[in-house]
Coordinates of C-alpha atoms and ligand atoms in Angstrom, one line a residue:
M1 CA 6.5 -27.7 -3.0
N2 CA 10.0 -27.6 -4.5
P3 CA 11.3 -31.1 -3.6
R4 CA 14.8 -29.6 -3.1
V5 CA 13.5 -27.4 -0.2
A6 CA 12.8 -29.0 3.2
S7 CA 9.6 -28.0 4.9
M8 CA 10.3 -25.4 7.6
Q9 CA 8.4 -24.0 10.6
I10 CA 7.9 -20.3 9.8
I11 CA 6.4 -17.7 12.0
I12 CA 5.0 -14.5 10.4
I13 CA 4.5 -11.5 12.6
G14 CA 1.4 -9.5 11.4
A15 CA -1.8 -10.4 9.6
G16 CA -2.1 -7.3 7.4
V17 CA -2.2 -7.8 3.6
V18 CA 1.6 -8.3 3.5
G19 CA 1.7 -10.9 6.3
V20 CA -1.3 -12.8 5.0
T21 CA -0.1 -13.0 1.4
S22 CA 3.3 -14.1 2.8
A23 CA 1.5 -16.8 4.8
Y24 CA -0.4 -18.0 1.8
Y25 CA 2.6 -18.3 -0.6
L26 CA 4.8 -19.9 2.1
Q27 CA 2.2 -22.4 3.1
R28 CA 1.6 -23.3 -0.5
A29 CA 5.3 -23.8 -0.9
G30 CA 5.1 -26.6 1.6
H31 CA 6.1 -24.8 4.8
Q32 CA 4.3 -25.0 8.2
V33 CA 3.2 -21.4 8.8
T34 CA 2.0 -19.7 12.0
V35 CA 0.8 -16.1 11.8
L36 CA 0.8 -14.0 15.0
E37 CA -1.6 -11.1 15.1
H38 CA -2.4 -8.5 17.8
H39 CA -6.0 -7.9 16.5
P40 CA -8.8 -10.5 16.7
A41 CA -8.9 -10.8 12.9
A42 CA -6.8 -10.2 9.8
A43 CA -6.5 -6.7 8.1
Q44 CA -7.6 -4.6 11.1
E45 CA -4.8 -2.1 10.9
T46 CA -3.5 -0.3 7.8
S47 CA -4.9 -2.9 5.4
F48 CA -8.5 -2.2 6.8
A49 CA -9.8 0.6 4.6
N50 CA -7.2 1.9 2.1
A51 CA -8.1 3.5 -1.2
G52 CA -8.4 0.2 -3.0
Q53 CA -6.0 0.9 -5.9
I54 CA -3.9 -1.9 -7.3
S55 CA -1.9 0.6 -9.3
P56 CA 1.5 -0.4 -10.8
G57 CA 1.1 2.5 -13.3
Y58 CA 0.9 4.9 -10.4
A59 CA 3.8 3.3 -8.5
A60 CA 6.1 6.1 -7.7
P61 CA 7.9 7.3 -4.6
W62 CA 6.4 10.3 -2.9
A63 CA 9.9 11.7 -2.7
A64 CA 10.0 13.4 -6.1
P65 CA 11.7 16.4 -7.7
G66 CA 9.7 19.5 -6.9
V67 CA 8.0 18.0 -3.9
P68 CA 9.9 20.1 -1.3
L69 CA 8.6 23.3 -2.9
K70 CA 5.1 21.9 -3.4
A71 CA 5.1 20.7 0.2
I72 CA 5.5 24.3 1.4
K73 CA 2.5 25.3 -0.7
W74 CA 0.4 22.3 0.4
L75 CA 1.1 23.0 4.1
A76 CA -0.6 26.4 3.7
Q77 CA -3.7 25.1 2.0
T78 CA -7.0 24.2 3.8
H79 CA -7.5 21.2 1.7
G80 CA -3.9 20.5 1.0
P81 CA -2.7 16.8 0.9
L82 CA 0.1 17.2 3.4
R83 CA 0.4 18.0 7.1
V84 CA 3.5 17.9 9.3
R85 CA 3.2 17.9 13.1
P86 CA 6.8 18.4 14.2
S87 CA 7.7 16.4 17.3
S88 CA 10.8 15.9 19.6
D89 CA 11.1 12.4 18.1
A90 CA 14.6 12.3 16.4
F91 CA 13.4 9.6 14.1
Q92 CA 10.8 11.9 12.5
W93 CA 13.4 14.4 11.6
E94 CA 15.9 11.8 10.4
W95 CA 13.2 10.1 8.3
M96 CA 12.1 13.5 6.7
A97 CA 15.7 14.4 6.0
K98 CA 16.2 11.0 4.2
M99 CA 13.0 11.5 2.3
L100 CA 14.1 15.0 1.2
A101 CA 17.5 13.6 0.1
N102 CA 15.5 11.2 -2.2
C103 CA 13.8 14.2 -4.0
T104 CA 16.4 14.5 -6.8
V105 CA 15.8 13.5 -10.4
E106 CA 18.3 10.6 -10.1
A107 CA 16.9 9.2 -6.8
Y108 CA 13.3 9.5 -8.1
Q109 CA 14.1 7.5 -11.3
R110 CA 16.2 4.9 -9.4
N111 CA 13.4 4.4 -6.8
K112 CA 10.6 4.3 -9.5
N113 CA 12.7 1.8 -11.4
R114 CA 12.7 -0.4 -8.3
M115 CA 9.0 0.1 -7.5
V116 CA 7.3 -0.3 -10.9
P117 CA 8.7 -3.8 -11.7
L118 CA 7.6 -5.1 -8.3
A119 CA 4.2 -3.5 -8.6
E120 CA 3.7 -4.9 -12.1
Y121 CA 4.9 -8.4 -11.0
S122 CA 2.5 -8.1 -8.1
R123 CA -0.5 -7.3 -10.2
D124 CA 0.4 -10.3 -12.4
Q125 CA 0.7 -12.6 -9.4
L126 CA -2.7 -11.4 -8.2
K127 CA -4.2 -12.3 -11.5
L128 CA -2.7 -15.7 -11.3
L129 CA -4.0 -16.1 -7.7
R130 CA -7.5 -15.1 -8.9
A131 CA -7.4 -17.7 -11.6
Q132 CA -6.2 -20.4 -9.2
T133 CA -8.5 -19.7 -6.3
G134 CA -11.4 -17.6 -7.6
I135 CA -10.9 -15.3 -4.6
Q136 CA -13.6 -12.5 -4.5
Y137 CA -12.9 -9.1 -3.1
E138 CA -15.2 -6.7 -5.1
G139 CA -12.3 -6.5 -7.6
R140 CA -12.4 -4.7 -10.9
T141 CA -10.0 -4.6 -13.8
L142 CA -11.0 -1.3 -15.4
G143 CA -7.8 0.7 -15.0
T144 CA -7.3 3.9 -13.1
L145 CA -7.7 7.5 -14.2
Q146 CA -5.6 10.4 -12.9
I147 CA -7.4 13.7 -13.6
F148 CA -5.8 17.1 -14.0
R149 CA -7.4 20.4 -13.3
K150 CA -4.4 22.6 -14.2
A151 CA -2.1 22.8 -17.2
A152 CA 1.0 22.3 -15.0
Q153 CA -0.5 19.0 -13.7
L154 CA -1.0 17.9 -17.3
D155 CA 2.6 18.8 -18.1
N156 CA 3.8 16.6 -15.2
G157 CA 1.4 13.9 -16.5
R158 CA 3.1 14.0 -19.9
R159 CA 6.5 13.7 -18.2
D160 CA 5.2 10.7 -16.2
A161 CA 3.8 9.2 -19.5
D162 CA 7.3 9.5 -21.0
L163 CA 8.8 7.6 -18.0
L164 CA 6.0 4.9 -18.3
A165 CA 6.7 4.5 -22.0
K166 CA 10.4 3.9 -21.2
M167 CA 9.4 1.3 -18.7
G168 CA 6.9 -0.4 -21.1
V169 CA 3.8 0.4 -18.9
V170 CA 0.7 0.8 -21.0
H171 CA -0.9 4.2 -20.6
E172 CA -3.1 6.8 -22.3
L173 CA -3.2 10.6 -22.2
L174 CA -6.8 11.6 -22.5
D175 CA -8.6 14.8 -23.5
R176 CA -12.1 15.7 -22.1
D177 CA -13.9 13.3 -24.5
G178 CA -11.6 10.5 -23.5
I179 CA -12.2 11.3 -19.8
V180 CA -16.0 11.0 -20.2
K181 CA -15.6 7.8 -22.2
A182 CA -13.5 6.3 -19.5
E183 CA -15.6 7.6 -16.6
P184 CA -19.1 8.7 -17.8
A185 CA -20.0 10.0 -14.3
L186 CA -17.4 12.8 -14.8
A187 CA -19.3 14.3 -17.7
H188 CA -20.7 17.1 -15.6
K189 CA -17.1 18.1 -14.6
A190 CA -15.3 17.6 -17.9
A191 CA -15.3 21.3 -18.8
E192 CA -13.2 22.0 -15.7
L193 CA -10.6 19.3 -16.4
V194 CA -7.6 19.8 -18.7
G195 CA -6.8 16.1 -19.3
A196 CA -6.1 12.8 -17.6
L197 CA -3.6 9.9 -17.6
R198 CA -5.3 6.5 -17.8
L199 CA -3.6 3.3 -16.8
P200 CA -5.7 0.6 -18.3
N201 CA -3.9 -2.3 -16.7
D202 CA -4.4 -1.1 -13.1
E203 CA -7.0 -2.8 -11.0
T204 CA -9.1 -2.1 -7.9
G205 CA -10.6 -4.0 -5.0
D206 CA -11.3 -4.1 -1.3
C207 CA -8.0 -5.0 0.4
Q208 CA -9.6 -6.0 3.7
L209 CA -12.0 -8.4 2.0
F210 CA -9.1 -9.9 0.0
T211 CA -6.9 -10.3 3.1
R212 CA -9.6 -12.0 5.1
Q213 CA -10.5 -14.3 2.3
L214 CA -6.9 -15.2 1.7
A215 CA -6.3 -15.8 5.4
S216 CA -9.2 -18.4 5.3
M217 CA -7.7 -20.0 2.3
A218 CA -4.2 -20.2 4.0
E219 CA -5.9 -21.6 7.1
Q220 CA -7.7 -24.2 5.1
A221 CA -4.4 -25.2 3.6
G222 CA -2.9 -25.7 7.1
A223 CA -1.5 -22.4 8.2
V224 CA -2.2 -21.5 11.8
F225 CA -3.5 -18.0 12.6
R226 CA -3.2 -16.9 16.2
Y227 CA -5.2 -13.7 16.8
G228 CA -5.2 -11.5 19.9
V229 CA -1.5 -12.2 20.6
D230 CA 1.3 -9.7 20.9
V231 CA 4.9 -10.4 20.1
L232 CA 6.8 -9.0 23.0
G233 CA 10.3 -10.2 22.6
L234 CA 12.7 -11.8 20.0
P235 CA 15.7 -13.1 21.9
V236 CA 18.9 -13.6 19.8
K237 CA 21.8 -15.9 20.4
N238 CA 24.7 -16.5 18.0
G239 CA 23.2 -14.2 15.4
Q240 CA 19.9 -16.1 15.3
I241 CA 16.4 -15.6 16.9
T242 CA 15.9 -18.3 19.5
G243 CA 12.2 -17.8 20.2
V244 CA 9.2 -15.5 19.7
Q245 CA 8.0 -14.4 23.1
L246 CA 4.3 -13.9 23.7
S247 CA 2.7 -13.2 27.0
G248 CA 3.3 -16.4 29.0
E249 CA 4.8 -18.5 26.2
T250 CA 7.7 -18.7 23.8
L251 CA 7.3 -20.1 20.3
H252 CA 10.1 -21.6 18.2
A253 CA 10.5 -21.6 14.4
D254 CA 13.2 -22.1 11.8
Q255 CA 12.5 -18.8 10.1
I256 CA 10.7 -15.6 11.3
V257 CA 9.1 -13.1 8.9
L258 CA 8.6 -9.5 10.2
A259 CA 5.5 -8.2 8.4
A260 CA 4.3 -5.9 11.2
G261 CA 3.6 -2.8 9.2
C262 CA 4.3 0.4 11.2
A263 CA 5.3 -1.7 14.3
S264 CA 8.1 -3.2 12.3
R265 CA 10.5 -0.5 13.4
Q266 CA 9.9 -1.1 17.2
L267 CA 10.2 -4.9 16.7
G268 CA 13.4 -4.3 14.7
Q269 CA 14.8 -2.2 17.5
L270 CA 14.5 -5.2 19.8
L271 CA 17.0 -6.9 17.5
G272 CA 19.3 -3.9 17.1
L273 CA 18.0 -3.2 13.5
D274 CA 17.3 0.4 12.4
L275 CA 14.3 0.0 10.0
P276 CA 13.5 3.3 8.4
V277 CA 9.8 2.7 8.4
Y278 CA 7.7 5.8 9.5
P279 CA 3.9 5.9 10.0
V280 CA 2.5 8.3 7.5
K281 CA -1.1 8.9 8.4
G282 CA -3.9 8.8 5.8
Y283 CA -7.6 9.0 5.8
S284 CA -10.6 7.4 4.0
I285 CA -14.3 7.5 4.0
T286 CA -16.6 4.7 2.8
V287 CA -19.9 5.8 1.3
P288 CA -22.8 3.5 0.5
L289 CA -23.8 4.1 -3.1
A290 CA -27.2 5.6 -3.9
Q291 CA -29.7 2.8 -4.6
T292 CA -31.1 4.4 -7.7
G293 CA -30.3 1.7 -10.1
A294 CA -28.3 4.4 -12.0
A295 CA -25.1 4.1 -10.0
A296 CA -23.2 3.6 -13.3
E297 CA -24.0 7.1 -14.4
V298 CA -23.4 8.9 -11.1
A299 CA -20.5 6.9 -9.5
P300 CA -17.1 6.1 -11.0
R301 CA -16.6 2.7 -12.6
S302 CA -13.1 2.3 -11.2
T303 CA -10.6 4.6 -9.5
V304 CA -10.4 8.3 -10.2
M305 CA -7.3 10.0 -8.8
D306 CA -7.8 13.7 -8.3
E307 CA -4.3 15.1 -8.7
T308 CA -5.1 18.5 -7.1
Y309 CA -6.0 17.0 -3.8
K310 CA -4.1 13.7 -4.2
I311 CA -7.3 11.9 -3.3
A312 CA -8.4 8.6 -4.9
L313 CA -12.1 7.6 -5.3
T314 CA -12.6 3.9 -5.9
R315 CA -15.7 2.1 -6.8
F316 CA -16.5 -1.1 -4.9
D317 CA -19.7 -3.1 -5.7
Q318 CA -22.1 -0.9 -3.7
R319 CA -19.7 1.5 -2.0
L320 CA -17.4 4.3 -2.8
R321 CA -14.1 4.5 -1.0
V322 CA -12.4 7.9 -1.0
G323 CA -8.9 8.0 0.4
G324 CA -5.7 10.0 0.6
M325 CA -3.7 12.6 2.5
A326 CA -0.4 12.4 4.2
E327 CA 0.3 13.5 7.8
V328 CA 3.7 13.2 9.3
A329 CA 2.5 13.1 12.9
G330 CA 3.8 10.1 14.6
Y331 CA 1.6 7.1 15.6
D332 CA -1.5 9.2 16.5
K333 CA -4.7 7.7 15.0
V334 CA -7.2 10.3 16.0
I335 CA -9.6 11.2 13.2
D336 CA -9.4 14.9 12.3
P337 CA -12.9 16.0 11.2
K338 CA -11.2 18.6 8.9
R339 CA -9.6 15.9 6.9
V340 CA -12.9 14.0 6.6
A341 CA -14.5 17.2 5.4
T342 CA -11.9 17.5 2.6
L343 CA -12.6 13.9 1.5
K344 CA -16.3 14.7 1.4
M345 CA -15.7 17.9 -0.4
V346 CA -13.9 16.1 -3.2
A347 CA -16.4 13.3 -3.4
N348 CA -19.2 15.8 -3.6
D349 CA -17.4 17.9 -6.2
L350 CA -16.7 14.9 -8.6
F351 CA -19.6 12.6 -7.9
P352 CA -22.3 14.7 -6.2
H353 CA -25.1 12.1 -6.6
A354 CA -23.1 8.9 -6.0
G355 CA -24.1 8.4 -2.4
D356 CA -25.3 10.0 0.8
L357 CA -22.2 11.5 2.4
T358 CA -23.9 11.8 5.8
Q359 CA -23.7 8.0 5.8
A360 CA -19.9 8.0 5.2
T361 CA -17.7 5.9 7.6
P362 CA -14.4 7.7 8.3
W363 CA -11.2 5.8 9.0
T364 CA -7.5 6.6 9.5
G365 CA -4.5 4.4 9.0
L366 CA -0.7 4.7 9.2
R367 CA 1.2 3.8 6.0
P368 CA 4.5 2.0 6.9
M369 CA 6.7 4.2 4.7
T370 CA 10.4 4.1 3.8
P371 CA 12.1 7.4 2.8
D372 CA 12.6 6.0 -0.8
G373 CA 9.1 4.6 -1.1
T374 CA 10.4 1.1 -1.9
P375 CA 9.5 -1.7 0.5
I376 CA 12.1 -3.7 2.4
I377 CA 12.1 -7.3 1.4
G378 CA 14.8 -9.9 2.2
T379 CA 17.2 -11.2 4.7
T380 CA 19.0 -9.4 7.6
R381 CA 22.2 -9.9 9.5
I382 CA 20.1 -12.1 11.9
R383 CA 20.2 -15.3 10.1
N384 CA 16.7 -16.6 10.5
L385 CA 14.9 -13.2 10.2
W386 CA 13.3 -12.0 7.0
L387 CA 11.7 -8.6 6.3
N388 CA 8.6 -7.9 4.3
T389 CA 7.6 -4.4 5.3
G390 CA 7.7 -0.7 4.5
H391 CA 5.2 -0.9 1.6
G392 CA 4.0 2.7 2.4
T393 CA 1.4 3.9 -0.1
L394 CA 1.4 0.7 -2.2
G395 CA 1.0 -2.3 0.2
W396 CA -2.1 -3.6 -1.5
T397 CA -0.6 -3.1 -5.0
M398 CA 2.7 -4.9 -4.1
A399 CA 1.5 -7.5 -1.6
C400 CA 1.3 -10.6 -3.8
G401 CA 4.6 -9.9 -5.6
S402 CA 6.4 -9.2 -2.4
A403 CA 5.1 -12.4 -0.8
R404 CA 6.1 -14.4 -3.9
V405 CA 9.6 -12.9 -3.9
L406 CA 10.0 -13.5 -0.2
T407 CA 9.0 -17.2 -0.6
D408 CA 11.5 -17.6 -3.4
L409 CA 14.2 -16.0 -1.3
I410 CA 13.4 -18.2 1.7
N411 CA 13.4 -21.3 -0.5
G412 CA 16.8 -20.3 -1.9
D413 CA 15.2 -19.9 -5.4
R414 CA 15.9 -17.1 -7.8
P415 CA 13.0 -14.6 -7.8
E416 CA 11.5 -13.8 -11.2
I417 CA 12.3 -10.1 -10.8
D418 CA 15.5 -8.4 -9.7
T419 CA 15.4 -8.1 -5.9
S420 CA 19.0 -7.0 -5.3
A421 CA 17.9 -3.4 -4.3
L422 CA 14.9 -4.3 -2.2
G423 CA 16.7 -5.4 0.9
L424 CA 17.7 -3.4 4.0
A425 CA 21.3 -3.4 2.8
R426 CA 20.4 -0.3 0.6
Y427 CA 20.3 1.7 3.7
G428 CA 23.9 0.7 4.6
Ligands
FAD501 C1 -5.5 6.2 3.5 C2 -4.7 5.1 2.9 C3 -4.9 4.8 1.5 C4 -4.1 3.8 0.9 N1 -4.4 3.4 -0.3 C5 -3.7 2.4 -0.9 C6 -4.1 2.0 -2.2 O1 -5.0 2.5 -2.8 N2 -3.3 1.0 -2.8 C7 -2.3 0.4 -2.1 O2 -1.6 -0.4 -2.7 N3 -2.0 0.8 -0.9 C8 -2.7 1.8 -0.2 N4 -2.4 2.1 1.0 C9 -1.3 1.5 1.7 C10 -1.6 0.1 2.2 O3 -2.8 0.1 2.9 C11 -0.5 -0.4 3.2 O4 0.7 -0.3 2.5 C12 -0.7 -1.8 3.6 O5 -2.0 -2.0 4.2 C13 0.3 -2.2 4.6 O6 0.1 -3.6 5.0 P1 0.9 -4.3 6.1 O7 0.4 -5.7 6.1 O8 2.4 -4.1 5.9 O9 0.5 -3.6 7.4 P2 -0.8 -3.7 8.4 O10 -2.0 -3.9 7.5 O11 -0.7 -2.6 9.3 O12 -0.5 -5.1 9.1 C14 0.5 -5.2 10.1 C15 -0.1 -6.1 11.2 O13 0.9 -6.4 12.2 C16 0.3 -6.5 13.4 N5 1.2 -6.4 14.5 C17 2.1 -5.3 14.6 N6 2.9 -5.5 15.7 C18 2.5 -6.7 16.2 C19 3.0 -7.4 17.4 N7 4.0 -7.0 18.2 N8 2.4 -8.6 17.6 C20 1.4 -9.1 16.9 N9 0.9 -8.4 15.8 C21 1.5 -7.2 15.5 C22 -0.7 -5.3 13.4 O14 -1.8 -5.5 14.3 C23 -1.2 -5.4 12.0 O15 -2.4 -6.1 11.8 C24 -3.1 3.1 1.7 C25 -2.9 3.4 3.0 C26 -3.7 4.4 3.6 C27 -3.4 4.8 5.1

């Protein structure tokens, strides 16, 4: 605890990876933390079964030059990565318009320049946390591999490599031999690949396992987790939240942190805040690995990202997680069997003997996405409200860094990275 900073009562709304990491860092900084969570346990919503990548090297906004044209193509493909279900919700249109406006070269570079330092810082904070706590989450530190099936993808990969070089992110462009060296289980496929981009400092791990372990650690350190409760109201007086209303009781705290993932927008609306966080739906399957003793030769060692389908395949200890896709379809969480079939098709194409796909467990989750891909971290015009939300495609990658930055901001300390463009103010 910084002796300059008085201990405060802090309520965190949401026990996903972002809320739990916030709880851990704030409790460790000497505050009295209470986490309020709708579900009966931590990491039951979007942090439940994501693709498992901790990938600063792959940190980039989805809004990129060329994406509007590619999107038209993807929408027509059976196994394309994108679906849009237009609705009468004005926010859907507004959000898509803002996202399209971010598809320029300048906006892409500006947004990437905000995302990469946070993601790299986050990976380094995770390393530190691992060293300090010994937390186990089926983590691996073997990098990630983005594979290209077409020359045009490799050209884009080269352009990305140039950007990474400028930002000082370690990376390797690989030919077929390099691909097989990095991921021997791709040997049977190498002839069909034209190259790959490897990010050796990226990591992998099970986000749900991590979040639940870290919640226990925070609890042991004194944080209170109240599961099965819904935050229903946040009354404001004189520019300050006066209480957190649950069913039948009102809690009080010095500071409130909104880390409610896709529900952050609705909770923000209670306070008159317009948080541009849209639920972009994704899917995953989790496949038990074949018990042949030869998993190393038939399953990936780490994450393989298939650029054609935008699908990531990540190795956990005895499981393969296959995740991806983007559906702009509101808050609907019905599992579409066609999307599951695409995930199985890619898993079978790349790692046909890794596991029994009939045993795959399907899942869908809603990414809390901002139009510029960057999370919203920092203060608001409501004096005791802090935001840590909108992590979109990279919440697992950015959680530790975001929580650390938030803790510094709440303590009045200067964060170790530039946070001036991470706040809600960038949306005016
Ligand atoms: C298919 C898929 C693949 C992905 N792959 C990756 C990846 O490989 N790497 C990566 O970095 N990221 C990945 N992501 C993104 C990552 O999973 C998310 O960014 C992250 O989980 C968001 O965490 P969160 O804590 O903000 O939200 P959540 O995990 O959704 O947590 C928010 C919590 O707030 C609670 N809550 C909401 N409203 C209330 C209320 N009123 N009262 C009480 N509780 C409330 C919810 O119940 C929920 O538990 C992926 C996402 C998807 C969908």
